Short mmCIF file of C-alpha atoms and ligand atoms in Angstrom, two decimals:
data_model
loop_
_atom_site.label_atom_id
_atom_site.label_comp_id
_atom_site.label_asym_id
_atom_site.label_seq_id
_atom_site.Cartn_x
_atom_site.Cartn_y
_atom_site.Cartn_z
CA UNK A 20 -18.17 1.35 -25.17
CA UNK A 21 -15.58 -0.11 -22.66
CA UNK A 22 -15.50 -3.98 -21.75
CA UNK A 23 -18.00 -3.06 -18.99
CA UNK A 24 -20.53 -0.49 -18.16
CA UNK A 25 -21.36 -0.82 -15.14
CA UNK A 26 -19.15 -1.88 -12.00
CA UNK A 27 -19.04 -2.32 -8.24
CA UNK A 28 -15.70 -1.97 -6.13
CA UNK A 29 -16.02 -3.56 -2.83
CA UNK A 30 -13.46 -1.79 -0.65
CA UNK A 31 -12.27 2.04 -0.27
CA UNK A 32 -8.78 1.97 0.51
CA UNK A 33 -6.51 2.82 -2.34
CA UNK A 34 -6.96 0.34 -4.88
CA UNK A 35 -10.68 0.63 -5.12
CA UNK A 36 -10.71 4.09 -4.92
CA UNK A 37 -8.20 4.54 -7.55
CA UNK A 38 -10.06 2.09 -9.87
CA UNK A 39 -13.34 3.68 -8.83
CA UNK A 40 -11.83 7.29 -10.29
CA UNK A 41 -10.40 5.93 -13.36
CA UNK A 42 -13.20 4.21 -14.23
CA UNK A 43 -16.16 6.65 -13.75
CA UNK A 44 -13.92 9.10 -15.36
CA UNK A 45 -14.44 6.94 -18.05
CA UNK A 46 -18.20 7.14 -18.06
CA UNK A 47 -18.39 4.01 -16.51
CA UNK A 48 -21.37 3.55 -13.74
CA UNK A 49 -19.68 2.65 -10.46
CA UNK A 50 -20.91 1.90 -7.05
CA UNK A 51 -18.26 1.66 -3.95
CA UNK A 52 -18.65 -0.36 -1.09
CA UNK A 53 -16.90 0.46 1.58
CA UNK A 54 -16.95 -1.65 5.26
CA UNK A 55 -16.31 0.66 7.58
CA UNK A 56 -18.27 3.62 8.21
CA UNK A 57 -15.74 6.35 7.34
CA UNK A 58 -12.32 5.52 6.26
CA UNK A 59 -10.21 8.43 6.87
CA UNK A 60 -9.98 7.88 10.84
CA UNK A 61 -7.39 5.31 11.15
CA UNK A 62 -4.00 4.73 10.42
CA UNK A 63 -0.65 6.18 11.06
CA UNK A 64 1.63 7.69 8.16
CA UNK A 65 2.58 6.35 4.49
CA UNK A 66 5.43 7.08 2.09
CA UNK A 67 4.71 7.64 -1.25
CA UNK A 68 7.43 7.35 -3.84
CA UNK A 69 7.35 8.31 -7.49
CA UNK A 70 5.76 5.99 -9.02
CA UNK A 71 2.77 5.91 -6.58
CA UNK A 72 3.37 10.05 -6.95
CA UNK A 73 2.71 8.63 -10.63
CA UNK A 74 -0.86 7.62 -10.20
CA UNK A 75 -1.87 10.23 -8.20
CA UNK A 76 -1.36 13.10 -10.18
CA UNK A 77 -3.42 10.32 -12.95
CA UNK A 78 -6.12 10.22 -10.72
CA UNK A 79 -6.12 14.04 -10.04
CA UNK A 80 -5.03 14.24 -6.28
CA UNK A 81 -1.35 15.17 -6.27
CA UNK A 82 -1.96 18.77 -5.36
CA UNK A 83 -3.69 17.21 -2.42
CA UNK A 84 -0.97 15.04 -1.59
CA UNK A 85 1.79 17.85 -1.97
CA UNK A 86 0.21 20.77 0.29
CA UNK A 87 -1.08 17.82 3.00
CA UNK A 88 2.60 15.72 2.80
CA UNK A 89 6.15 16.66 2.92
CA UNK A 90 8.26 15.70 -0.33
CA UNK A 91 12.03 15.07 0.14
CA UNK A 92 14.68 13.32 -1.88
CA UNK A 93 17.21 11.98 -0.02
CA UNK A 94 17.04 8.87 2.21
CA UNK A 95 19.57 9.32 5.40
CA UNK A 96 21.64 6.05 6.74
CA UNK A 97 22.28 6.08 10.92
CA UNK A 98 23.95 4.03 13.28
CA UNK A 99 22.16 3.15 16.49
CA UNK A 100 23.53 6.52 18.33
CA UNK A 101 22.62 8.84 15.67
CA UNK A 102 25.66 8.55 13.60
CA UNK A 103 25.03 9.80 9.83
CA UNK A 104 26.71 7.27 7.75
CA UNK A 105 25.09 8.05 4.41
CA UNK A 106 22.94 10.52 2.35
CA UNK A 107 21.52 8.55 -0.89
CA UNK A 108 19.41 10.91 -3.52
CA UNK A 109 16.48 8.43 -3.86
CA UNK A 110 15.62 7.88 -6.98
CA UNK A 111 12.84 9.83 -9.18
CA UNK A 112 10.92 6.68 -9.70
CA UNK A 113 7.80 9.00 -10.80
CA UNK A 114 9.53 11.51 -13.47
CA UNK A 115 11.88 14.02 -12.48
CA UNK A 116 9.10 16.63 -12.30
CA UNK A 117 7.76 14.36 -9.10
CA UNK A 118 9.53 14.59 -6.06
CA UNK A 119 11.43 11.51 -4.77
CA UNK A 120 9.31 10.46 -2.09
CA UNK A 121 5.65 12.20 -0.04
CA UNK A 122 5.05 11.20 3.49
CA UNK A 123 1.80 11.81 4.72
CA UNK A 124 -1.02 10.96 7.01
CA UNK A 125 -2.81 7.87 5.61
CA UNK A 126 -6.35 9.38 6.84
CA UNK A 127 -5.56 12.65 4.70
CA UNK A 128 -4.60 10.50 1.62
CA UNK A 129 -7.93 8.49 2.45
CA UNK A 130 -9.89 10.96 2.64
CA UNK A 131 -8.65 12.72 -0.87
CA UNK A 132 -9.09 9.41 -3.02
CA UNK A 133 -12.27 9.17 -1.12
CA UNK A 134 -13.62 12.33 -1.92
CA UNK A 135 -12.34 12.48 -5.57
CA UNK A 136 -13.85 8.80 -6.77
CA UNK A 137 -17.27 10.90 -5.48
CA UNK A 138 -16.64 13.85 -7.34
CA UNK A 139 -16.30 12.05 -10.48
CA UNK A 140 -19.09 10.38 -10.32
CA UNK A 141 -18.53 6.94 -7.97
CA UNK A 142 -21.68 6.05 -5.87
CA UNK A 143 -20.22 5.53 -2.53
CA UNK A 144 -22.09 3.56 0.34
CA UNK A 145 -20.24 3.53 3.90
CA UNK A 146 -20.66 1.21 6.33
CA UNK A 147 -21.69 -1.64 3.64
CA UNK A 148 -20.62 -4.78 1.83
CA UNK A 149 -21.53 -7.78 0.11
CA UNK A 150 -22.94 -10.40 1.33
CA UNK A 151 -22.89 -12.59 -1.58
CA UNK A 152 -20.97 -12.41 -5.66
CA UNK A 153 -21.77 -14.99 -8.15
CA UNK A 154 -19.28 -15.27 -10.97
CA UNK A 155 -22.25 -13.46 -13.05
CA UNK A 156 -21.65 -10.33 -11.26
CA UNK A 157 -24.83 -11.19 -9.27
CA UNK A 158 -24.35 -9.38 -5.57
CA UNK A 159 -26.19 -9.16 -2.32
CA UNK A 160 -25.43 -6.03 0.19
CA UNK A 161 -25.29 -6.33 3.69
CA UNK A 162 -28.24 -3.43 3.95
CA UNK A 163 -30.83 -6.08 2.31
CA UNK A 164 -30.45 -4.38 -1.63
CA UNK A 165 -29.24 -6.38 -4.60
CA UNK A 166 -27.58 -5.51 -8.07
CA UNK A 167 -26.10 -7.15 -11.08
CA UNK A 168 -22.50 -5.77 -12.65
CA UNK A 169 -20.53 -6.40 -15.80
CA UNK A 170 -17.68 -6.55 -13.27
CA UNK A 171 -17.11 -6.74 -9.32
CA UNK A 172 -13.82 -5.47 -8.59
CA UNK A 173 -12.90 -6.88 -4.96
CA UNK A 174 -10.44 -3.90 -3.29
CA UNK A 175 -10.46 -5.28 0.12
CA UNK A 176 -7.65 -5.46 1.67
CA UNK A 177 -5.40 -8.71 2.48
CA UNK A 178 -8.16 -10.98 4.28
CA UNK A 179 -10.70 -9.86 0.98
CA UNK A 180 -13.58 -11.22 1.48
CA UNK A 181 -14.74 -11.04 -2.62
CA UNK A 182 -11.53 -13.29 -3.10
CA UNK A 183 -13.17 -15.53 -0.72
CA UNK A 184 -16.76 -15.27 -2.00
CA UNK A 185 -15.10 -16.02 -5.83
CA UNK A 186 -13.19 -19.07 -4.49
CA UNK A 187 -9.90 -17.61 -5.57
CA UNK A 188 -7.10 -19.13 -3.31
CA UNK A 189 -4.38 -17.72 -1.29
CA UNK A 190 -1.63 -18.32 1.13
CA UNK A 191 -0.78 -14.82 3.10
CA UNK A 192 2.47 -15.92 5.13
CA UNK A 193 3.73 -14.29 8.16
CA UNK A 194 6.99 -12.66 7.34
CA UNK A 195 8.82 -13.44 11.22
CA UNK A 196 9.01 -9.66 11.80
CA UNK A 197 6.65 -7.05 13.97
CA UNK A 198 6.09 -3.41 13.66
CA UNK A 199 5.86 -0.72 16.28
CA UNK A 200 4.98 2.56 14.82
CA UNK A 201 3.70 6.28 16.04
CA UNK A 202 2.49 9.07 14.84
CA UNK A 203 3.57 12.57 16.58
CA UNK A 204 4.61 15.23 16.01
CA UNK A 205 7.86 16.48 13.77
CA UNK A 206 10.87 17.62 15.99
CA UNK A 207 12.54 20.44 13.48
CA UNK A 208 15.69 17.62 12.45
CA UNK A 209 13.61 15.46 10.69
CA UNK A 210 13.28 16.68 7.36
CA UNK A 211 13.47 12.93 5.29
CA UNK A 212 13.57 9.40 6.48
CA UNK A 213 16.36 8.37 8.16
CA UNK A 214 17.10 4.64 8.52
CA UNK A 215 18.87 2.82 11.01
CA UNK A 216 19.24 -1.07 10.58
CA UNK A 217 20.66 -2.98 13.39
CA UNK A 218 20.99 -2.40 17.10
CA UNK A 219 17.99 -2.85 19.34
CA UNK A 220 15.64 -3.57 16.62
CA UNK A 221 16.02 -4.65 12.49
CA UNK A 222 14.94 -1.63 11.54
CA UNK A 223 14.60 1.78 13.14
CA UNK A 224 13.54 4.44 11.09
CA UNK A 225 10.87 7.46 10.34
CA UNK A 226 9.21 9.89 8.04
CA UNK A 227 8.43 13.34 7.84
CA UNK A 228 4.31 13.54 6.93
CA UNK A 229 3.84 17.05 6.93
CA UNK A 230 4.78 20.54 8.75
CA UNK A 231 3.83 19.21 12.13
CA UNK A 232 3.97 15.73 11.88
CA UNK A 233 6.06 12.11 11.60
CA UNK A 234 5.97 8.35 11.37
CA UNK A 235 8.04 6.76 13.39
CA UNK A 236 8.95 2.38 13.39
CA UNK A 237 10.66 -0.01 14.87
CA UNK A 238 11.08 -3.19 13.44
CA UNK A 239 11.49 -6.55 16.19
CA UNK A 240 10.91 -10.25 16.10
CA UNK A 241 6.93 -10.67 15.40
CA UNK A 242 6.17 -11.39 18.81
CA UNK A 243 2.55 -11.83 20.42
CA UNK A 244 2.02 -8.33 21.61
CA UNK A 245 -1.87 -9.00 21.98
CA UNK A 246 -1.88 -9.09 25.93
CA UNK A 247 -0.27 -5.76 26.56
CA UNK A 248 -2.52 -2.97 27.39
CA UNK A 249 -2.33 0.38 25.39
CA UNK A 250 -0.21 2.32 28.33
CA UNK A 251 2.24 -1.03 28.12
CA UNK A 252 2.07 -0.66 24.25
CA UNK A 253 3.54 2.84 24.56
CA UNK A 254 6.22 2.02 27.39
CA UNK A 255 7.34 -1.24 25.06
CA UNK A 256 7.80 0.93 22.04
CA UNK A 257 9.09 3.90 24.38
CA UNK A 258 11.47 1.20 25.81
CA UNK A 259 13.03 0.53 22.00
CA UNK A 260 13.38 3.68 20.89
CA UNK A 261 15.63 4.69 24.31
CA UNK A 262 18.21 2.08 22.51
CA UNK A 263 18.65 4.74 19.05
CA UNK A 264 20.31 8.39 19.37
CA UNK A 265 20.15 11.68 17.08
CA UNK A 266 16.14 12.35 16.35
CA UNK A 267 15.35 9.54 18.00
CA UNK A 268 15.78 11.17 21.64
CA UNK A 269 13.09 14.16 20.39
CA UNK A 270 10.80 11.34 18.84
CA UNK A 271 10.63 9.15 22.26
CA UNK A 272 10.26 12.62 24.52
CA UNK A 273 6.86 13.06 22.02
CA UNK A 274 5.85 9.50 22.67
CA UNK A 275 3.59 10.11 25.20
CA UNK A 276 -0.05 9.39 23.87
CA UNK A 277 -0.76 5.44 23.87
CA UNK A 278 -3.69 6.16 21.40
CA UNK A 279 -1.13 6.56 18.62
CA UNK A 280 0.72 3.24 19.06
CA UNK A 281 -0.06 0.50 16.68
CA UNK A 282 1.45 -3.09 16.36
CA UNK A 283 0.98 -5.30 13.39
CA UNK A 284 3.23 -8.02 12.01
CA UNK A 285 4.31 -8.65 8.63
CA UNK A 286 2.72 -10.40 5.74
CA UNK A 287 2.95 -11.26 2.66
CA UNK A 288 1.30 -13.20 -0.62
CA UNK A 289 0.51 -12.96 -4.33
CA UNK A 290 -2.37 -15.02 -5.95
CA UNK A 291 -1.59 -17.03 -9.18
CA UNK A 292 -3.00 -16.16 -12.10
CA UNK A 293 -5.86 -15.82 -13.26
CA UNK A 294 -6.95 -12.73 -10.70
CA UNK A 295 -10.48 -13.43 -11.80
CA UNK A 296 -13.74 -15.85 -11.98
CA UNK A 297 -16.27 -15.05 -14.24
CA UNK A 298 -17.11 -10.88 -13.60
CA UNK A 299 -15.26 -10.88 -9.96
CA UNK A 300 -11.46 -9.59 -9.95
CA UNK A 301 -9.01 -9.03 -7.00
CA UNK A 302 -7.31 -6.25 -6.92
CA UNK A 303 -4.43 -4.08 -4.66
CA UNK A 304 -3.40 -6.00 -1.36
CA UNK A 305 -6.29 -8.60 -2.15
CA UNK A 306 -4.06 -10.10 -4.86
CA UNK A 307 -0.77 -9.79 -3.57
CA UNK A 308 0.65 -8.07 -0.28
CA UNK A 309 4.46 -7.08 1.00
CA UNK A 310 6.09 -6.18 3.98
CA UNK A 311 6.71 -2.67 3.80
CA UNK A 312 10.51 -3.01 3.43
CA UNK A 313 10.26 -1.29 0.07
CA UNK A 314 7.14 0.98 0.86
CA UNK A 315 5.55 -0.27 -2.15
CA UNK A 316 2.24 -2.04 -1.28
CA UNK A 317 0.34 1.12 -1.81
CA UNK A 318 2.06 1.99 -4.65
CA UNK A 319 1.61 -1.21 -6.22
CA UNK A 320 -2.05 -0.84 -5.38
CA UNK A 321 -2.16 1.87 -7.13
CA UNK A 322 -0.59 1.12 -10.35
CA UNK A 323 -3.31 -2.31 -10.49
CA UNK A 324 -6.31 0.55 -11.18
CA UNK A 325 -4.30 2.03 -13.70
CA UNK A 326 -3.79 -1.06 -15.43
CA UNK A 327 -7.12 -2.63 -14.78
CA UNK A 328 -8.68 0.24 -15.88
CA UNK A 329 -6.21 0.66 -18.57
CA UNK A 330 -7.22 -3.22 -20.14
CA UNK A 331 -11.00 -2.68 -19.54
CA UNK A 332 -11.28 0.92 -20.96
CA UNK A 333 -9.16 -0.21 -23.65
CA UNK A 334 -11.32 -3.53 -25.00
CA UNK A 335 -13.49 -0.23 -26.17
CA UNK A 336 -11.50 -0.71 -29.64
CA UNK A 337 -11.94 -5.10 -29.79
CA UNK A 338 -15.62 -5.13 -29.03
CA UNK A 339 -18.74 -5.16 -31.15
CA UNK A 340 -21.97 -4.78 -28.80
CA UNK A 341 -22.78 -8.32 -28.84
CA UNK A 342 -23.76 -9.62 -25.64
CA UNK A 343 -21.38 -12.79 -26.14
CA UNK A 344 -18.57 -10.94 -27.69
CA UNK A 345 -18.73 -8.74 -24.40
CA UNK A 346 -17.98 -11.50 -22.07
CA UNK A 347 -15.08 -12.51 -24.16
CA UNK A 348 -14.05 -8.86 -24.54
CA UNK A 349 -14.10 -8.90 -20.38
CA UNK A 350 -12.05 -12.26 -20.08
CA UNK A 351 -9.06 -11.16 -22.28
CA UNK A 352 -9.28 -7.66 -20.74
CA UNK A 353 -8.94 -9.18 -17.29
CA UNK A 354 -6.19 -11.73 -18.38
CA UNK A 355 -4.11 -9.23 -19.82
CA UNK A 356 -4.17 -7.27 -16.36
CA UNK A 357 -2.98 -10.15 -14.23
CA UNK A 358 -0.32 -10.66 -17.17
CA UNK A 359 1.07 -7.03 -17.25
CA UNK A 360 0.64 -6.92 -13.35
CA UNK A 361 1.36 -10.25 -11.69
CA UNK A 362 5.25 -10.15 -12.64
CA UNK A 363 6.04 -6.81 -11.36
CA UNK A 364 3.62 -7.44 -8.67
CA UNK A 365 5.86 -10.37 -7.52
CA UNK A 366 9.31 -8.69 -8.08
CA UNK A 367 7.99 -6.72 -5.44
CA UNK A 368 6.56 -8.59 -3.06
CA UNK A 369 9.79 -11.30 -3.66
CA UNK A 370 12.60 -7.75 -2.82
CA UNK A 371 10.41 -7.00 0.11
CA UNK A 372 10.53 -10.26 1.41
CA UNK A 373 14.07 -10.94 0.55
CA UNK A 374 15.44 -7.48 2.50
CA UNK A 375 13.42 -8.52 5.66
CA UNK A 376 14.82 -12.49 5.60
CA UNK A 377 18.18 -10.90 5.48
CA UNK A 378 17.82 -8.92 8.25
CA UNK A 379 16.16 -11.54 10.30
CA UNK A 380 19.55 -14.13 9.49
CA UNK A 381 21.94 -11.62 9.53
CA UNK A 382 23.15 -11.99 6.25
CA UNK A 383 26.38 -10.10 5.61
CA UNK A 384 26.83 -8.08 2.83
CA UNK A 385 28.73 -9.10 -0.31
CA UNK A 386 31.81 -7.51 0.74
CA UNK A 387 31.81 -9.71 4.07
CA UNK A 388 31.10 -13.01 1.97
CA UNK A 389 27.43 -12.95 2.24
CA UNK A 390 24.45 -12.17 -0.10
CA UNK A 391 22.86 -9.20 1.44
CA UNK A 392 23.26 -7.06 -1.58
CA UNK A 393 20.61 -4.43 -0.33
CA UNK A 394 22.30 -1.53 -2.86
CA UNK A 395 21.96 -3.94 -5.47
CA UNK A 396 18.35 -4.93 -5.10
CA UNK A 397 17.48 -1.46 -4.35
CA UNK A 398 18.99 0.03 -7.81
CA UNK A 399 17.31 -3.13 -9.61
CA UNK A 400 14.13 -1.98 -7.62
CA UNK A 401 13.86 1.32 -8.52
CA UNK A 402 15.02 1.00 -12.44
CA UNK A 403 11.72 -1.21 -12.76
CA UNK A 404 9.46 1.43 -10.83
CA UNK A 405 10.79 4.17 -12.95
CA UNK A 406 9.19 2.16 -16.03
CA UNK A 407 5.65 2.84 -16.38
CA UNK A 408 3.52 -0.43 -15.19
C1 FAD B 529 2.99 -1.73 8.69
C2 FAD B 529 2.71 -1.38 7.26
C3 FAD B 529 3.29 -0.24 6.71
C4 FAD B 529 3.08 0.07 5.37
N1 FAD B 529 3.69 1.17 4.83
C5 FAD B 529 3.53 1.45 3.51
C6 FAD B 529 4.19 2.57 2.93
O1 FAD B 529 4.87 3.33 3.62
N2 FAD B 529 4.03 2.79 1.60
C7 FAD B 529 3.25 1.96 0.81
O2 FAD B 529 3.17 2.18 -0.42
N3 FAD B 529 2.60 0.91 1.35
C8 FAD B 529 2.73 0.64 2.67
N4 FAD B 529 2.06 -0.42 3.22
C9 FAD B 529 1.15 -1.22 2.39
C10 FAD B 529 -0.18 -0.52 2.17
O3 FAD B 529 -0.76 -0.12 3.40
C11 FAD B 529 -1.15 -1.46 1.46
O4 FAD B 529 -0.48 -2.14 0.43
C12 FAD B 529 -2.29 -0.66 0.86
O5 FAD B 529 -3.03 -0.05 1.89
C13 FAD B 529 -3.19 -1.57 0.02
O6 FAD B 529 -4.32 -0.85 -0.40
P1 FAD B 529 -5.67 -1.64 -0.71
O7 FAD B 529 -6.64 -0.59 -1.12
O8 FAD B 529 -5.40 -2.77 -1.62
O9 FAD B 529 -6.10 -2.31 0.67
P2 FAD B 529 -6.51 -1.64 2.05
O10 FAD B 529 -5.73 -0.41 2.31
O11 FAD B 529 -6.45 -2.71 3.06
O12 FAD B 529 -8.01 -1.17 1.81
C14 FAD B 529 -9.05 -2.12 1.78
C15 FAD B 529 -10.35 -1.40 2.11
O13 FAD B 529 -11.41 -2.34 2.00
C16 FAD B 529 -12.23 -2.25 3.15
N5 FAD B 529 -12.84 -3.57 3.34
C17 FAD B 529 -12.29 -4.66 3.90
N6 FAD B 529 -13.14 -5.69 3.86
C18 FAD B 529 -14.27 -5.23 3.27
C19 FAD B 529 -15.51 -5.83 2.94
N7 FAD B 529 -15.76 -7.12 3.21
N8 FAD B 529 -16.45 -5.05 2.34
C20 FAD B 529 -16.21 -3.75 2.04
N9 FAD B 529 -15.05 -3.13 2.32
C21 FAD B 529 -14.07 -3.86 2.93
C22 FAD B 529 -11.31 -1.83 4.26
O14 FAD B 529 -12.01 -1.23 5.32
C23 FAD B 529 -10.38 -0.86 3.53
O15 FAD B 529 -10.90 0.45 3.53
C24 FAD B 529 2.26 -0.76 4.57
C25 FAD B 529 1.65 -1.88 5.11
C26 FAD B 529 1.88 -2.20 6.45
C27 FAD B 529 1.23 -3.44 7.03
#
């Protein structure tokens, strides 16, 4: 018998689905709560690397994630007009048996985490959540029902309400920096992400998501963008992308539908330890969040259910039945999650932080006097992800 039998995840993004697979995999009774009423409709692109490529093939969806995505393994440097400057093998940070990096429409990789916590078992309810979590795993649902848990895993998202509800702090900062991305459709030259960093914008760059499609970003000055009406949205980020050459002159020309424009600036936090009070836990982007300099926050979401699931599933061996011993089997399962997780966690969230602040001061690179080591932190960055979490 694991440290619990019985838990509810409040949130189906990819944290709580992932933890929702593992652990009725595991024979463990779950129940999903998810907000919205579907959550595969939203959302622009993702990259996976490795060691999100990792967990997935764990949790049974890579074969999903390989004929829906487009794998590549070399990340592409550009100057503002186009220039190539540089062709860097990314690193394996998954295995060499896992390609480098998957882009892919975030509704498709919703919808296959989605469907797989179901057919393992997961009770999912749409369009629900909580209305109230004691720290005895007590809960109230929005739909008027009530239930009791050995744990309540809160998966929901940056402003997580559980966290709130379990009167767990935290500070999410603004980072200083917006993002403009699309989704369209893939001009034949894009076949990996190409980066651009400098000229009209910090950061210009895209990603290949499958055989007919890209994400595509600009990176400004976080800026109130609130007022602007979708057809300004579009001419704003159509605007930008006139100042970059090379793919970027195919990617503007498909820039046409305001519908697929999003704006959202950056953020960031991690939560002290302990992640927990009593039965309720925080887990993914509700304990700790990053700017997606590094494309890691999904990742890192990723690799929490594994080790969450890895402590709880694990107490199996410490525990004796009693109801007492139980609860203390739960507490040190718990604590040793936040202490394998929260310092990788933070590594993290502290290199994505650090790459945007140098862009936004213009820090020069070490060869020009400054700090701006980006190679370095990147290499540090990826020999850590290679390790398993
Ligand atoms: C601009 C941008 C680009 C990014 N690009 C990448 C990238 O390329 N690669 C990468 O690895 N990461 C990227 N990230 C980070 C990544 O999106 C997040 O880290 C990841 O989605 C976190 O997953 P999660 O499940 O913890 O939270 P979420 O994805 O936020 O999921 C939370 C879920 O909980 C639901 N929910 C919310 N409140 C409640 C409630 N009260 N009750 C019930 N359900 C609720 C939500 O509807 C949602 O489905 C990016 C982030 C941003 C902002």
């Amino acid at each position: 018998m694991s440290a619990v039998q019985s838990v509810l995840v409040v949130g189906g993004g990819a944290a709580g689905c992932a933890t929702a697979i593992l652990l009725a995999e595991a024979g463990v009774a779950v129940d999903l709560v998810e907000i919205k009423p579907d959550v595969a409709t939203t959302g622009s692109g993702i990259t996976l690397q490795g060691n999100a490529l990792r967990v997935l093939r764990d949790l049974g969806v890579l074969d999903g994630v390989l004929a829906h995505g487009y794998a590549f393994d070399v990340l592409g440097l550009r100057t503002p007009d186009g220039t190539v400057i540089a062709e860097i093998p990314d690193a394996r940070t998954g295995g060499d048996d896992l390609p480098a990096t998957v882009g892919m429409p975030r509704p498709q990789l919703a919808r296959l985490l989605l469907d797989r916590a179901v057919d393992v078992g997961a009770k999912v309810r749409l369009a629900t959540t909580v209305t109230s979590v004691s720290p005895d795993g007590d809960v109230a649902f929005s739909d008027g029902s009530a239930g009791h848990y050995d744990l309540v895993v809160g998966a929901d998202g940056v402003r997580s309400r559980v966290r709130e509800l379990a009167g767990i702090p935290a500070a999410v900062d603004p980072v200083g920096m917006g993002i403009w991305r699309v989704f369209t459709s893939r001009p034949a030259s894009i076949e990996r992400t190409d980066l651009t960093y400098g000229g009209a914008a910090y950061i210009a760059g895209y990603c290949p998501t499958g055989a007919d499609s890209i994400y595509a970003y600009l990176v400004e000055d976080a800026q109130d963008r609130t007022g602007l009406s979708p057809d300004e949205q579009l001419a704003t980020m159509r605007d930008l992308a006139a100042q970059y050459g090379g793919p970027w002159i195919d990617i503007r020309e498909r820039m046409t539908d305001a519908a697929r424009i999003n704006y959202t600036h950056f953020e960031s936090h991690v939560v002290d330890a302990p992640w927990h009070r009593g039965r309720v836990v925080v887990t993914g982007d509700a304990a700790h969040s990053c700017p997606p300099t590094l494309a890691q926050g999904c990742a890192q979401a990723l690799e929490d259910a594994v080790v969450l699931a890895d402590e709880l599933l694990a107490a199996e061996d410490r525990e004796t039945g009693d109801a007492a011993e139980r609860s203390s089997t739960l507490e040190k399962a718990l604590t040793a999650y936040v202490d394998r997780r929260l310092p990788r966690a933070r590594t993290i969230v502290d290199g994505s932080v650090q790459l945007a602040r140098w862009l936004l001061t213009h820090e020069p690179p070490p060869r020009a006097g400054g700090t701006a080591d980006v190679p370095g932190l990147l290499g540090r960055t990826a020999a850590l992800l290679t390790q398993r979490p």
